[in-house]
Short mmCIF file of C-alpha atoms in Angstrom, two decimals:
data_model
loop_
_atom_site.label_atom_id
_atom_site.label_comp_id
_atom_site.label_asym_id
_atom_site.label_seq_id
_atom_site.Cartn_x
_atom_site.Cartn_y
_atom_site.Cartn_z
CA UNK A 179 32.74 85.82 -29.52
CA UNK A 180 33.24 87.91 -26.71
CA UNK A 181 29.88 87.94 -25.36
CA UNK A 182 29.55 84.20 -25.54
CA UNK A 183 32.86 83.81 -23.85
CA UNK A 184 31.69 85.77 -20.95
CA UNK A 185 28.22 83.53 -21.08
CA UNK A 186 30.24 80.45 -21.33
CA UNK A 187 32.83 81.29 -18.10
CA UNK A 188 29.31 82.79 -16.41
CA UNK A 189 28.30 79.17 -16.62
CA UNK A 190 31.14 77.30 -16.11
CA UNK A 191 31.68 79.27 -12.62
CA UNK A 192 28.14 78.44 -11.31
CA UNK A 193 29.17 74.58 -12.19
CA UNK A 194 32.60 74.40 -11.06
CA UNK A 195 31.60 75.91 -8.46
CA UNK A 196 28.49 73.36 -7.11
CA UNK A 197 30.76 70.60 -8.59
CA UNK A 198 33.67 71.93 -5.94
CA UNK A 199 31.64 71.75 -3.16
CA UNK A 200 30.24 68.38 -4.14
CA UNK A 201 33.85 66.73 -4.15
CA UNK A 202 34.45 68.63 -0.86
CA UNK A 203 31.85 67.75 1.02
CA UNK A 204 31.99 63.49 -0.65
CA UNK A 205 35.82 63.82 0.37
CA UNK A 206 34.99 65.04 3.84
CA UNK A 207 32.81 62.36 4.30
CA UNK A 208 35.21 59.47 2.55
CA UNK A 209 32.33 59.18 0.75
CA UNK A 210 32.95 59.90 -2.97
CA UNK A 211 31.20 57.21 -4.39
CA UNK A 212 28.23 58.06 -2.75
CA UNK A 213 28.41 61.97 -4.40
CA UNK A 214 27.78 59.94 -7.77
CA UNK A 215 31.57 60.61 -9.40
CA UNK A 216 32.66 57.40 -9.01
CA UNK A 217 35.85 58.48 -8.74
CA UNK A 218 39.50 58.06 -6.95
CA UNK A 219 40.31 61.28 -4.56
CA UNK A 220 43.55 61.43 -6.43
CA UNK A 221 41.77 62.42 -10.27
CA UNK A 222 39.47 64.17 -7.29
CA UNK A 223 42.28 66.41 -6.58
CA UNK A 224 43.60 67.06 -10.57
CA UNK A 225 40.12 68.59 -11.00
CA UNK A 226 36.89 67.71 -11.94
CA UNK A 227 34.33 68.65 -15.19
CA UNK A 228 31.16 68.12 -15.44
CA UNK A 229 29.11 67.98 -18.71
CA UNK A 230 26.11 67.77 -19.48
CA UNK A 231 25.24 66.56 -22.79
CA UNK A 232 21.41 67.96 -24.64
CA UNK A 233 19.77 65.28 -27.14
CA UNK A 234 17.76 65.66 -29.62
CA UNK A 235 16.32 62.30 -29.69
CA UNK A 236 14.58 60.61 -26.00
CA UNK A 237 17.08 59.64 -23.66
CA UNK A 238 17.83 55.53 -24.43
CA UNK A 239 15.86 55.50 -27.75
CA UNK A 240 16.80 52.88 -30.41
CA UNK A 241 20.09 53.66 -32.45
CA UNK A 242 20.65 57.71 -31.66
CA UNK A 243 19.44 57.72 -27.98
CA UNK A 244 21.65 54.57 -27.36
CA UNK A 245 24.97 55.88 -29.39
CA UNK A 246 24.42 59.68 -27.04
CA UNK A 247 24.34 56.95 -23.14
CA UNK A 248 27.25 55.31 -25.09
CA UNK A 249 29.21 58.43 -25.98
CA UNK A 250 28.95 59.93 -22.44
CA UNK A 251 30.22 56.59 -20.89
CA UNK A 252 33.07 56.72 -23.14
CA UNK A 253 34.26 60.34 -22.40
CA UNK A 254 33.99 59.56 -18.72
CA UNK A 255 36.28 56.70 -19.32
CA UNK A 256 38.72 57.87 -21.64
CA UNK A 257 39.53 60.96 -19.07
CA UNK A 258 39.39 59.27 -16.26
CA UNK A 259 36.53 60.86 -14.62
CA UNK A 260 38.32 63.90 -15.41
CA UNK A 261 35.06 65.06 -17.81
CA UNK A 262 31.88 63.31 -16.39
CA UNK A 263 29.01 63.03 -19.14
CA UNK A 264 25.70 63.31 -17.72
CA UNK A 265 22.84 62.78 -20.64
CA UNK A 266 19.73 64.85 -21.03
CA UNK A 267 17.14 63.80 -23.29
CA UNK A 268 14.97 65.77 -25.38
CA UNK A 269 12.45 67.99 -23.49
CA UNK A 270 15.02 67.79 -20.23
CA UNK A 271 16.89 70.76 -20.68
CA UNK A 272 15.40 72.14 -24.25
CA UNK A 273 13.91 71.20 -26.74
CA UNK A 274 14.96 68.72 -29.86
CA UNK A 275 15.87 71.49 -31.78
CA UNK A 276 17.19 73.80 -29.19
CA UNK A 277 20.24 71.90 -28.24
CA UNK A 278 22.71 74.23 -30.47
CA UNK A 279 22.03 77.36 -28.82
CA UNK A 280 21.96 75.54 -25.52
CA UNK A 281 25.53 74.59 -26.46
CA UNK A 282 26.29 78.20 -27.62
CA UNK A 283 24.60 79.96 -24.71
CA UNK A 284 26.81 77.26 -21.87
CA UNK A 285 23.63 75.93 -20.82
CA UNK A 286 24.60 73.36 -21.62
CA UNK A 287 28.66 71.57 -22.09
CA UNK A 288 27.54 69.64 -25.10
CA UNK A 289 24.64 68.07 -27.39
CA UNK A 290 24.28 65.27 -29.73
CA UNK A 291 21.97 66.16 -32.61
CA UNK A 292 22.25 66.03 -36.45
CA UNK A 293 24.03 68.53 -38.48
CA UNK A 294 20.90 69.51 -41.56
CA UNK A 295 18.73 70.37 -37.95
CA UNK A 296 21.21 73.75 -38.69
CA UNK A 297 20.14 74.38 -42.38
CA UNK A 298 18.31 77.35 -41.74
CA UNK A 299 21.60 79.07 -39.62
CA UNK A 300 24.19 77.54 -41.68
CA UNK A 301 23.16 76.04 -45.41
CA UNK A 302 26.61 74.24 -45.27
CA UNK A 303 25.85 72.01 -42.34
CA UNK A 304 23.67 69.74 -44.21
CA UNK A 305 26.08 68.09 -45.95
CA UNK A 306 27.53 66.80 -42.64
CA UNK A 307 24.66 64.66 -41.81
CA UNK A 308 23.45 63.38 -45.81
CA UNK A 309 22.74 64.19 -48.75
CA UNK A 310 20.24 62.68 -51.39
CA UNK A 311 21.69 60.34 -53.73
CA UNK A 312 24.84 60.96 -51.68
CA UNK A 313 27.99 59.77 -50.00
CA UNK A 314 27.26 56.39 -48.10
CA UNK A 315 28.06 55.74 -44.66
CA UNK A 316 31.64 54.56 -45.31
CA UNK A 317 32.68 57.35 -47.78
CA UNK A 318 31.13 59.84 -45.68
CA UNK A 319 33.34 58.91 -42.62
CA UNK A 320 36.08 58.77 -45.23
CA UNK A 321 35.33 62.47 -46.14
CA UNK A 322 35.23 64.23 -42.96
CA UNK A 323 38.37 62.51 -41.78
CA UNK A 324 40.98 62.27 -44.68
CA UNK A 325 39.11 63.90 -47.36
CA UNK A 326 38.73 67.92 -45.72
CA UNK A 327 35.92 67.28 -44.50
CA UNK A 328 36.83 68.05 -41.25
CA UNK A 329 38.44 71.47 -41.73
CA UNK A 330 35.16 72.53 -43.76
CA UNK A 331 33.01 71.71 -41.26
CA UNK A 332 34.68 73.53 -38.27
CA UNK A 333 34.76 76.65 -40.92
CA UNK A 334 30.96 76.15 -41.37
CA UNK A 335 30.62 76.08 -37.32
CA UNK A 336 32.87 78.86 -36.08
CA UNK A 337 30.54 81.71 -36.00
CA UNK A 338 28.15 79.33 -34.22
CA UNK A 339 30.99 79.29 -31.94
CA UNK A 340 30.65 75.48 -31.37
CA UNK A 341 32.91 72.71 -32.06
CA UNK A 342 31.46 69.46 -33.96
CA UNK A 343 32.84 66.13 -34.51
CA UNK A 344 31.25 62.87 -35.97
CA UNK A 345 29.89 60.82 -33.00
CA UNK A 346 27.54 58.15 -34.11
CA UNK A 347 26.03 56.76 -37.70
CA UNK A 348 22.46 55.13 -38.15
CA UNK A 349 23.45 53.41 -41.80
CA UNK A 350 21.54 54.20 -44.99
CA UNK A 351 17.84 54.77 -44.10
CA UNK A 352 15.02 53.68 -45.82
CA UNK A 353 12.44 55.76 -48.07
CA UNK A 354 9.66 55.70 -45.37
CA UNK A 355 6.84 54.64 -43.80
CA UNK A 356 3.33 55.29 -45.84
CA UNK A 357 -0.58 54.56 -44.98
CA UNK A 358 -1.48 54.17 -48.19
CA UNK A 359 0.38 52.12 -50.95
CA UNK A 360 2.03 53.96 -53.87
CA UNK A 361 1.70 52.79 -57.23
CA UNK A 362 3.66 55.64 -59.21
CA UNK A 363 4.74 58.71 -58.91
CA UNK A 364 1.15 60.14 -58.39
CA UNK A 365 0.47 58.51 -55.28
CA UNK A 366 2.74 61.14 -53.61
CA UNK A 367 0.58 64.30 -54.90
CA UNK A 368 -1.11 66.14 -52.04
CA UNK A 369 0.41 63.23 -49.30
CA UNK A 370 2.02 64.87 -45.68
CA UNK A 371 5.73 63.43 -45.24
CA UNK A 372 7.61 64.23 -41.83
CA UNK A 373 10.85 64.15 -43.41
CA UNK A 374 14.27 66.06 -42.88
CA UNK A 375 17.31 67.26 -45.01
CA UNK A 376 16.73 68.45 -48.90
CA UNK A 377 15.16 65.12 -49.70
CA UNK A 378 11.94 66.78 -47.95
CA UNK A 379 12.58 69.65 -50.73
CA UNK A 380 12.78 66.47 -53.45
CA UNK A 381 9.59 65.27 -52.14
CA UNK A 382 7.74 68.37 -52.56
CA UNK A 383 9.00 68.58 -55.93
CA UNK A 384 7.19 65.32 -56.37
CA UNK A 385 4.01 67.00 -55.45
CA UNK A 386 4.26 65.92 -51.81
CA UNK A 387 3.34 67.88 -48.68
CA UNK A 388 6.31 67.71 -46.19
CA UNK A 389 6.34 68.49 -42.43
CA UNK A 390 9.32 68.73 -40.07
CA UNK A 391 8.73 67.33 -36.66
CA UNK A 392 11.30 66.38 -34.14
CA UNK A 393 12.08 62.85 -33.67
CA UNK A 394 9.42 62.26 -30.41
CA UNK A 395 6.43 63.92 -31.93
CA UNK A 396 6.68 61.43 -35.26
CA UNK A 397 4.89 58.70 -33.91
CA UNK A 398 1.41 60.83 -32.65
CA UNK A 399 1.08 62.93 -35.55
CA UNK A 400 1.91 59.63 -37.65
CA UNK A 401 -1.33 57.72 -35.74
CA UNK A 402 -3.58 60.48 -35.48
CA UNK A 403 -3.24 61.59 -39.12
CA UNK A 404 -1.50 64.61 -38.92
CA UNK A 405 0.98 63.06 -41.71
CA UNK A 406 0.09 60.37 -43.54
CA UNK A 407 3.91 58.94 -44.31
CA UNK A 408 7.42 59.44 -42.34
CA UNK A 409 11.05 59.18 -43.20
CA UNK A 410 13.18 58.77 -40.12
CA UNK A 411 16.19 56.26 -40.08
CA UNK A 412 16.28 52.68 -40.27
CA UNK A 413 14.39 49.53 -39.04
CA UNK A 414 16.23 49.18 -35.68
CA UNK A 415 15.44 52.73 -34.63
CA UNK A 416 11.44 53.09 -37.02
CA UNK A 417 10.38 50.23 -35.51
CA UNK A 418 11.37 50.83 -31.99
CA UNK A 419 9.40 53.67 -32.40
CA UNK A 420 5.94 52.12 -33.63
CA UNK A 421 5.61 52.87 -37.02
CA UNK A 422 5.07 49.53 -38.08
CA UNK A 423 1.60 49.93 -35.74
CA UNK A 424 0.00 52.55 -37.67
CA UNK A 425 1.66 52.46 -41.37
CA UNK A 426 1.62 48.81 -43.11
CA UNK A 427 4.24 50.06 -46.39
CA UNK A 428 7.75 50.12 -45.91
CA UNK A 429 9.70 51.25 -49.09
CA UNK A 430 13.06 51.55 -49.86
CA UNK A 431 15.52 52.56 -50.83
CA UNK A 432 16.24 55.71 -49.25
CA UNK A 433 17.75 57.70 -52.22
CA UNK A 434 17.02 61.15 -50.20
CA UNK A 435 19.61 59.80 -46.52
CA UNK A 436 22.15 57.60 -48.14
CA UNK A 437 24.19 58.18 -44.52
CA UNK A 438 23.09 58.84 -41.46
CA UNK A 439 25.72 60.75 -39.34
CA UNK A 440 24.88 62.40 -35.92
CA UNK A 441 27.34 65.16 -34.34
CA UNK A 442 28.53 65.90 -31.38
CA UNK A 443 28.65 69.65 -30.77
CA UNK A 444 30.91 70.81 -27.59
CA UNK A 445 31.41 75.03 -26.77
CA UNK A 446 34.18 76.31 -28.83
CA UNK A 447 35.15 78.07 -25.78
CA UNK A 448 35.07 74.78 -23.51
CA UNK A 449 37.23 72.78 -25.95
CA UNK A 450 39.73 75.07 -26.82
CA UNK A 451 40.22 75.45 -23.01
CA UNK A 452 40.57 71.81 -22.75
CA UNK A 453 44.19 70.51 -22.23
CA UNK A 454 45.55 68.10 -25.44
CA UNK A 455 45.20 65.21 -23.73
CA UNK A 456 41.25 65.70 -22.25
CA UNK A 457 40.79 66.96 -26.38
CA UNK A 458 42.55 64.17 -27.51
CA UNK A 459 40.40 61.51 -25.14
CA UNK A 460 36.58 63.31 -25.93
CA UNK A 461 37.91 63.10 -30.07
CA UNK A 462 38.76 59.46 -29.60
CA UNK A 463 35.72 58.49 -27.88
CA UNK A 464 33.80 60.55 -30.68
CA UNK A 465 35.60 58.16 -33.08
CA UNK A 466 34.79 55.48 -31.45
CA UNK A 467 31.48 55.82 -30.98
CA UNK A 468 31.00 56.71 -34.59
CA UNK A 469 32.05 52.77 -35.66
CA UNK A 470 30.11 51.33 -33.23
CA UNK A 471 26.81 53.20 -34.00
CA UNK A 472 27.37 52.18 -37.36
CA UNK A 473 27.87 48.71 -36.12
CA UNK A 474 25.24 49.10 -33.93
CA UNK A 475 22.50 50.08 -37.08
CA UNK A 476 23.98 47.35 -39.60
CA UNK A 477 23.42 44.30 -37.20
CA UNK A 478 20.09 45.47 -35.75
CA UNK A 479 18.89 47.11 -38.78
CA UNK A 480 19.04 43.37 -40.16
CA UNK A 481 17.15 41.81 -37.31
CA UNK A 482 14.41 44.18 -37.35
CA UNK A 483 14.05 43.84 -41.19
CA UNK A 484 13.74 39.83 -40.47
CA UNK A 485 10.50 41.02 -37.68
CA UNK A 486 9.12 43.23 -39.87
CA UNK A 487 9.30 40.64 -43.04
CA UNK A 488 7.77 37.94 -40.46
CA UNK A 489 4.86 40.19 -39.27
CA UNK A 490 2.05 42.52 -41.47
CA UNK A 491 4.63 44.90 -42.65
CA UNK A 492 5.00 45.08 -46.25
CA UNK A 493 8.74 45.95 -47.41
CA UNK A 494 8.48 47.08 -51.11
CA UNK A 495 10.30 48.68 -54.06
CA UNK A 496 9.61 52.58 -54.62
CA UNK A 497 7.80 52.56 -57.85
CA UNK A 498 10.45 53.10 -60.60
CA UNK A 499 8.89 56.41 -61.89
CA UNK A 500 9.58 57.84 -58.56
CA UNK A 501 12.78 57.28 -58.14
CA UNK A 502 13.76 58.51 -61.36
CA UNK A 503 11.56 61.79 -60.94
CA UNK A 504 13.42 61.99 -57.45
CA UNK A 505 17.29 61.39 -59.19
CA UNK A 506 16.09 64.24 -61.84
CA UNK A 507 14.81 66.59 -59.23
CA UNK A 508 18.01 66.22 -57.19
CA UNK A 509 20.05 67.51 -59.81
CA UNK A 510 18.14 71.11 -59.45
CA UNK A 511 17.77 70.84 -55.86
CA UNK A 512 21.61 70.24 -54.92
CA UNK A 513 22.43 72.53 -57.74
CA UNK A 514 20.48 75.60 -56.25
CA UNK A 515 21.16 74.29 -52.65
CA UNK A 516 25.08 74.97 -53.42
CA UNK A 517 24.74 78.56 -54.65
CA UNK A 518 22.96 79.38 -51.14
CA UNK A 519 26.38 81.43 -50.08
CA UNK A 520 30.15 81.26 -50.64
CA UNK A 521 30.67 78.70 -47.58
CA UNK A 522 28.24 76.05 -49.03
CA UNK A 523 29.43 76.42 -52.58
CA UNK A 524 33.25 75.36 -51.11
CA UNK A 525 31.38 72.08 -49.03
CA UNK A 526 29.47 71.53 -51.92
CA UNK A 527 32.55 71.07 -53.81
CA UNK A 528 34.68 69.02 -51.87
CA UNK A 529 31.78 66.60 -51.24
CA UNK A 530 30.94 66.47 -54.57
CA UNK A 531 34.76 65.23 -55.05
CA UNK A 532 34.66 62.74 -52.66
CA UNK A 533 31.44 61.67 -53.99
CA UNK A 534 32.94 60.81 -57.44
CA UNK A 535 35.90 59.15 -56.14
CA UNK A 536 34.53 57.02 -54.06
CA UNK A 537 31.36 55.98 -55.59
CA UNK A 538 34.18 54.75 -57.95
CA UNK A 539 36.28 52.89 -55.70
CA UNK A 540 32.62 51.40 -54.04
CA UNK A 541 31.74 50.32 -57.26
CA UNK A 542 35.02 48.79 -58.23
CA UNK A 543 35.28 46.85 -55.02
CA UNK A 544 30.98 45.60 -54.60
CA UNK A 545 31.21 44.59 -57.82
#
């Protein structure tokens, strides 16, 4: 901790320090507005932060690359200027999957990312993005805010020394996009899935080859046959990306990301220096942006559904031997998955929990 805290003030010096001279020179000039703060001298003069927040999806992409702009602009709001948000998209700073230990290291203030990217560091973290056959959307956010969730997942993160919070949702994905149709559970021996989480572990149970890629290498290895079939998100954000130009079958549902969660991950040593009321604003806006991702995937998941129906696309069923292969598989996987260490057995549990009382209530209430 000790060694990062030095790393973290080394950092915050070199910044404070260029963003100091900034504001000096923009308020010798009367021209503050023209340094790019867009700020009054007076919240000038209280001091100023800025952050710069890593991706791990391209900067303005459909559904996560939108929710990150939209996050930023909200924690610039919310403290006044006090913490101005600059976004870097994947490949700007680091790479997709090197935004946490950009965040650790003070490279970088902040990242939004997805919590099973961790896995391999920290077995527990998976549950905070999905799980297959697992809490949806709704009863996920319900979890992490009033169910413990919360308290288990800054456990699972302290000796990354990084701080996460809930900060966007893509909605219940679908199964994936394949090349070739399949008719049972055999058409998935031998095939190459980009996938992520433990349903990639499902699918290789199911005699399936799977590949993790980051988000903005899907589409070339997709067209030039590197993988043969991708899991990803939803329609808004699958289509935006061009899948529908190089696989024709669409299948759903997506029994192995049920929820789609990203996180917002901010330097332990940065937020516990913040003051309650800057903490208080960047939690709010994570909030916030949470909902309206959500919001965000349900409405234009639904209109790119309706373009996808109207053009060669071809949204069908997962054959029924699959999906029960996949719900019988899961029971092994998860059960294994939860015995990784002491720390995942304790998540495992309180999710599991939630799970059965709210599937319940979900149920009870859908009908």
């Amino acid at each position: 901790m000790k060694h990062s805290r030095r790393r973290f003030l080394k950092q915050a010096a070199l910044r404070v320090g260029t963003g100091a001279s900034a504001v000096a020179a923009a308020a010798a000039s009367g021209a503050v507005a023209a340094a790019g703060l867009g700020l009054a001298t007076p919240a000038i003069a209280q001091g100023l932060q800025r952050w710069h927040l890593v991706t791990s999806w391209a900067k303005g992409s459909a559904g996560p690359g939108t929710t990150a702009d939209r996050l930023a602009a909200r924690i610039t709001a919310a403290t006044d200027g006090k913490v101005d948000v600059r976004v870097l998209g994947a490949g700007e700073l680091t790479s997709p999957f090197g935004v946490l230990d950009a965040v650790i290291d003070g490279a970088a203030e902040m990242a939004h990312t997805a919590s099973f990217f961790w896995a391999g560091r920290a077995p527990a973290a998976s549950y905070f993005t999905t799980m297959p056959f697992g809490l949806s959307p709704q009863a996920h956010s319900a979890w992490v805010r009033f169910g413990g969730g919360q308290a288990l997942w800054d456990e699972t993160y302290a000796p990354l020394e990084v701080k996460p919070l809930m900060a966007g949702n893509s909605g219940a994905n679908m199964a994936g996009w394949f090349k070739a149709p399949l008719q049972s559970l055999a058409s998935l021996s031998g095939a190459k899935i980009r996938t992520a989480g433990l349903g990639g572990e499902i699918y290789r149970r199911l005699g399936a080859t799977t590949v993790t890629l980051p988000p903005t290498e899907i589409f070339g290895a997709l067209q030039t046959g590197v993988i043969d079939a991708v899991e990803f998100l939803g329609p808004f954000s699958d289509r935006s990306l061009g899948f529908d130009q190089v696989a024709d079958h669409y299948y759903f549902p997506g029994f192995n990301k049920p929820n789609g969660t990203a996180e917002a991950l901010i330097n332990a040593n940065l937020w516990a220096s913040l003051s309650d009321d800057l903490r208080a604003a960047v939690q709010n806006a994570c909030d916030a942006e949470n909902d309206a991702g959500l919001a965000e995937a349900t409405w234009f998941n639904a209109q790119a559904l309706a373009a996808l129906r109207a053009g060669s696309t071809r949204i069908e069923a997962l054959p029924d031997d699959i999906v029960e292969a996949a719900r019988a598989a899961s029971v092994e996987v998860l059960a294994d998955y939860a015995d990784k260490d002491a720390m995942t057995r304790r998540v495992d549990t309180s999710y599991r929990t939630a799970l059965e009382a709210l599937s319940g209530w979900e149920r009870l209430y859908q009908g």
